[in-house]
Short mmCIF file of C-alpha atoms in Angstrom, two decimals:
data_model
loop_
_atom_site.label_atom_id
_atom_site.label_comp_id
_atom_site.label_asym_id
_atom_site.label_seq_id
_atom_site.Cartn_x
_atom_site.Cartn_y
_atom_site.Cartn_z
CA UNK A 1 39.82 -43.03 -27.34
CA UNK A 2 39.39 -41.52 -30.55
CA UNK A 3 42.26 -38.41 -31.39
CA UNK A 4 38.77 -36.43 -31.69
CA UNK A 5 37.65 -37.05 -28.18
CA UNK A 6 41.18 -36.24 -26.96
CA UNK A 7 41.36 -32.73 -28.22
CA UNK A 8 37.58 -32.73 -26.85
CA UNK A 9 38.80 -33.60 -23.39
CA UNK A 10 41.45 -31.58 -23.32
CA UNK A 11 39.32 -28.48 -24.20
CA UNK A 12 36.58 -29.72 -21.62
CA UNK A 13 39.78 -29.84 -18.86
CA UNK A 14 40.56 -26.47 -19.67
CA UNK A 15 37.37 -24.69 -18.98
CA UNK A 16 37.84 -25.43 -15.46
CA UNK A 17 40.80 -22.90 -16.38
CA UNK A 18 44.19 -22.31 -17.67
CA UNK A 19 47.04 -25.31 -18.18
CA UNK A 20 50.13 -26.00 -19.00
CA UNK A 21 50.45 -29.11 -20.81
CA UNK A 22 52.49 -30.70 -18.45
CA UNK A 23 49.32 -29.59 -16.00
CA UNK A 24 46.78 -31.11 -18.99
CA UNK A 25 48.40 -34.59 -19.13
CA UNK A 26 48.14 -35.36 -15.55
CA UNK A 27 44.45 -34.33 -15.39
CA UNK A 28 43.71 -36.23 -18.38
CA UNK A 29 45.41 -39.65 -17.03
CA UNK A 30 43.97 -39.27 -13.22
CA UNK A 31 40.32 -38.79 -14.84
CA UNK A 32 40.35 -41.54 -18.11
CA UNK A 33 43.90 -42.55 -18.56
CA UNK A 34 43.96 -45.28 -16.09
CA UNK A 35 44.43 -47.93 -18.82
CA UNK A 36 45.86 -45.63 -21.91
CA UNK A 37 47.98 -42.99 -20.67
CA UNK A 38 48.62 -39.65 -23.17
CA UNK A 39 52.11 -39.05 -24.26
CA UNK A 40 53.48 -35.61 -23.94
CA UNK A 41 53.70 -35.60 -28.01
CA UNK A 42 50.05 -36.56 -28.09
CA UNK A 43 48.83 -33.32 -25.51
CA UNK A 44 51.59 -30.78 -27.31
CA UNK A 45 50.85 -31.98 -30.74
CA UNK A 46 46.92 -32.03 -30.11
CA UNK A 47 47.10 -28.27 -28.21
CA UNK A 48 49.32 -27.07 -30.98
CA UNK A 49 46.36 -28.19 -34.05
CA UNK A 50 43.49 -26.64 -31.44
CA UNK A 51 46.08 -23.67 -31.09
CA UNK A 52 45.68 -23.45 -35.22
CA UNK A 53 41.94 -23.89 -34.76
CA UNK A 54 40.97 -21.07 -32.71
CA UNK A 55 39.77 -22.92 -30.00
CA UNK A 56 42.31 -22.19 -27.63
CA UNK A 57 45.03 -19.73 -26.75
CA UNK A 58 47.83 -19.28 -25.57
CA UNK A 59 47.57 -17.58 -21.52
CA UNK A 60 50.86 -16.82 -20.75
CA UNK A 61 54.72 -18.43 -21.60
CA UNK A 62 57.34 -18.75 -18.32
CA UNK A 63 60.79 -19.08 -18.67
CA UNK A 64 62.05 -22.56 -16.86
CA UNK A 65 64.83 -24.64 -16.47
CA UNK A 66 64.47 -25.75 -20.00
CA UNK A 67 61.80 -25.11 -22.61
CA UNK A 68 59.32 -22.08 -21.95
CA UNK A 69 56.02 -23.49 -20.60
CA UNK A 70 52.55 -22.33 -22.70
CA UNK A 71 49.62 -21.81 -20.38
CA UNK A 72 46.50 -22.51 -22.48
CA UNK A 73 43.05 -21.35 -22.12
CA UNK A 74 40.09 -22.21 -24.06
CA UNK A 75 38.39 -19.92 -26.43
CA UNK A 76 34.30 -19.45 -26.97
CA UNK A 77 34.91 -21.15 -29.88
CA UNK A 78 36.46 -24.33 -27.88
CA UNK A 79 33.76 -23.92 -25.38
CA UNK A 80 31.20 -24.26 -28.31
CA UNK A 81 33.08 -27.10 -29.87
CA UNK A 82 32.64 -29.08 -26.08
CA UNK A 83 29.42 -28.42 -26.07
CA UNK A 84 28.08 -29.41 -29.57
CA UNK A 85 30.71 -32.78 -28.90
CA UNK A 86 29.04 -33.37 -25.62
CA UNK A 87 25.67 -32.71 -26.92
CA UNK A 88 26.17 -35.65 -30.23
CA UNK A 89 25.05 -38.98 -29.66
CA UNK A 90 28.23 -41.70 -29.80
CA UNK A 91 27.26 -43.44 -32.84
CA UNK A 92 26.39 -47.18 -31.72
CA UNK A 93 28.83 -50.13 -32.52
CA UNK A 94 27.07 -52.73 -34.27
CA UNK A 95 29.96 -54.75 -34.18
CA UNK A 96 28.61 -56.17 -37.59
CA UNK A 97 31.87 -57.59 -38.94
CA UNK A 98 34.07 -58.91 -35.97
CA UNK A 99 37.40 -60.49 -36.04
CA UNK A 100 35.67 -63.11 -34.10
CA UNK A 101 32.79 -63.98 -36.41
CA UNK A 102 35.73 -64.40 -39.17
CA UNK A 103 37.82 -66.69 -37.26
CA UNK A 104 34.69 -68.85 -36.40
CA UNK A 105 33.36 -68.90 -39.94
CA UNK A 106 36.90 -69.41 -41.64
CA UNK A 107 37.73 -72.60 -38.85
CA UNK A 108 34.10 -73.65 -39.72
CA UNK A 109 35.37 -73.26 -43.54
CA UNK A 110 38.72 -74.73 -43.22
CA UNK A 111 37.52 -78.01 -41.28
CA UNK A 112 39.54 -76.43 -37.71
CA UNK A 113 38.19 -76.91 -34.21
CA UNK A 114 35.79 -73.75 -34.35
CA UNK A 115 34.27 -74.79 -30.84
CA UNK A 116 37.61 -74.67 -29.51
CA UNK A 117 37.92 -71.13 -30.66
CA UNK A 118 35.07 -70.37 -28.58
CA UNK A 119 35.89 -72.19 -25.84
CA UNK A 120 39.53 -70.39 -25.81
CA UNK A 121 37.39 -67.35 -26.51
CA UNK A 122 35.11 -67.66 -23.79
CA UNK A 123 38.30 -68.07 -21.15
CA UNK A 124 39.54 -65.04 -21.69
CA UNK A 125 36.21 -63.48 -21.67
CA UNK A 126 36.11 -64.80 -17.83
CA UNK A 127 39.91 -63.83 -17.04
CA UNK A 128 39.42 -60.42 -18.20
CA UNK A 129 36.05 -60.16 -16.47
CA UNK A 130 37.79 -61.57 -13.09
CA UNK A 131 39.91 -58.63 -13.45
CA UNK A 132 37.66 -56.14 -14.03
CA UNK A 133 35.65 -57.28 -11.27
CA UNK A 134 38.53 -56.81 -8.99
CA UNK A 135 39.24 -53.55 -9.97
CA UNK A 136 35.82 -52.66 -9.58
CA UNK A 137 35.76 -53.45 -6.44
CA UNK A 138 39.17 -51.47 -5.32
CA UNK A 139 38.00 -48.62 -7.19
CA UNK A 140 36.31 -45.57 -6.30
CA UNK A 141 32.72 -44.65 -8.16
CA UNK A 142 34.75 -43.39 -11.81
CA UNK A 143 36.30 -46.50 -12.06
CA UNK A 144 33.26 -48.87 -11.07
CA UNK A 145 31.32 -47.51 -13.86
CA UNK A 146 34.35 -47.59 -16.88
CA UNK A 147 34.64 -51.46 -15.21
CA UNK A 148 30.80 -51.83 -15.48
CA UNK A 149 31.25 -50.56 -19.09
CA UNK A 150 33.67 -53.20 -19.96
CA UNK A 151 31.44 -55.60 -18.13
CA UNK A 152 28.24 -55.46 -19.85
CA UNK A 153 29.91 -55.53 -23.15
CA UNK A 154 32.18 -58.55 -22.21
CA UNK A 155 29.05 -60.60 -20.94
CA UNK A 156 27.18 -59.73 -24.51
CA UNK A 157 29.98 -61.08 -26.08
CA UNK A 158 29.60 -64.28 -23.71
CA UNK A 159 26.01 -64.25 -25.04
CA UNK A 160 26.94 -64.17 -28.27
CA UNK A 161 29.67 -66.97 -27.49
CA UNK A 162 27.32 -69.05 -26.22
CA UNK A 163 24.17 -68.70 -28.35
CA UNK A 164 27.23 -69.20 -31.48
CA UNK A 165 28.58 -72.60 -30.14
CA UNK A 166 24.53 -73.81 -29.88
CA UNK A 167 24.24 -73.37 -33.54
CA UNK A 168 27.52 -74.13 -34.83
CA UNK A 169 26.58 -77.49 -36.80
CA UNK A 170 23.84 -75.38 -38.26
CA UNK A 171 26.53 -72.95 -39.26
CA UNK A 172 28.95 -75.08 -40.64
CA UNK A 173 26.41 -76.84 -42.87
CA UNK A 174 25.41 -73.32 -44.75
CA UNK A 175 29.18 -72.05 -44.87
CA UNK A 176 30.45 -75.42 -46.44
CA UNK A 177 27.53 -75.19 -48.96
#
């Protein structure tokens, strides 16, 4: 997740109403931290630069056992922000230039086993999607669909393995050219 979608999640968390950070964290892990949890630097750091941005404010302060605790709320402005971010398409990943397509075409290039690159490739495509399946099925409706997510783009990429190793003579004749 992009530092720009944080600071939009965090403002979309707060119109539900008033947080401390501590408070902001944990709702932001239970929801879409699962995998990638925030670090308290990453929520004070990211409230402190919408703090300097107008898009939030800061509630209330209470005295504790050690620092005092800001309550943030969100401003119009933040609520604006959400809703213009919510209301922009995601731009689509053409995944034009992969890491993958390199290590194929320089193996291919170099005279290396490029077929067992994809076959290597290809395992780990089915481990991960073993686990994700798994998870899936333990998990309540949020976490089916972030698992179907990851599914449908892993079994592209298992497309895209397999329609690569049917034409990889063809490919290594026009890369040696």
């Amino acid at each position: 997740m992009s530092s720009g979608s944080i600071s939009h999640t965090l403002l979309g968390l707060l119109e539900a109403g008033p947080r401390h950070g501590y408070d902001l964290k944990r709702a932001f892990d239970e929801r879409f931290g699962h995998d990638r949890p925030l670090h308290y630097g990453q929520v004070y750091s990211t409230m402190s630069r919408l703090l300097k941005h107008g898009l939030v404010e800061v509630d209330g302060v209470e005295a504790g056992g050690g620092p005092e605790r800001k309550r943030y709320a969100i401003t119009d402005a933040g609520v604006t922000d959400v809703n213009e971010w919510l209301a922009t398409p995601e731009k689509p990943e053409p995944y034009l230039q992969s890491t993958l397509y390199t290590k194929i075409v320089l193996a291919l290039l170099t005279e290396r086993d490029a077929a067992g690159i994809l076959d290597t490739q290809r395992s780990e495509h089915l481990r991960l999607m073993r686990i994700l399946t798994d998870r899936k099925r333990k998990g309540d409706l949020a976490d089916q669909l972030i698992c179907d997510h990851a599914l449908f783009h892993l079994d592209a990429d298992l497309r895209w393995l397999e329609v690569t190793a049917a034409r990889l003579d063809r490919l290594a004749g026009e890369v040696r050219r």
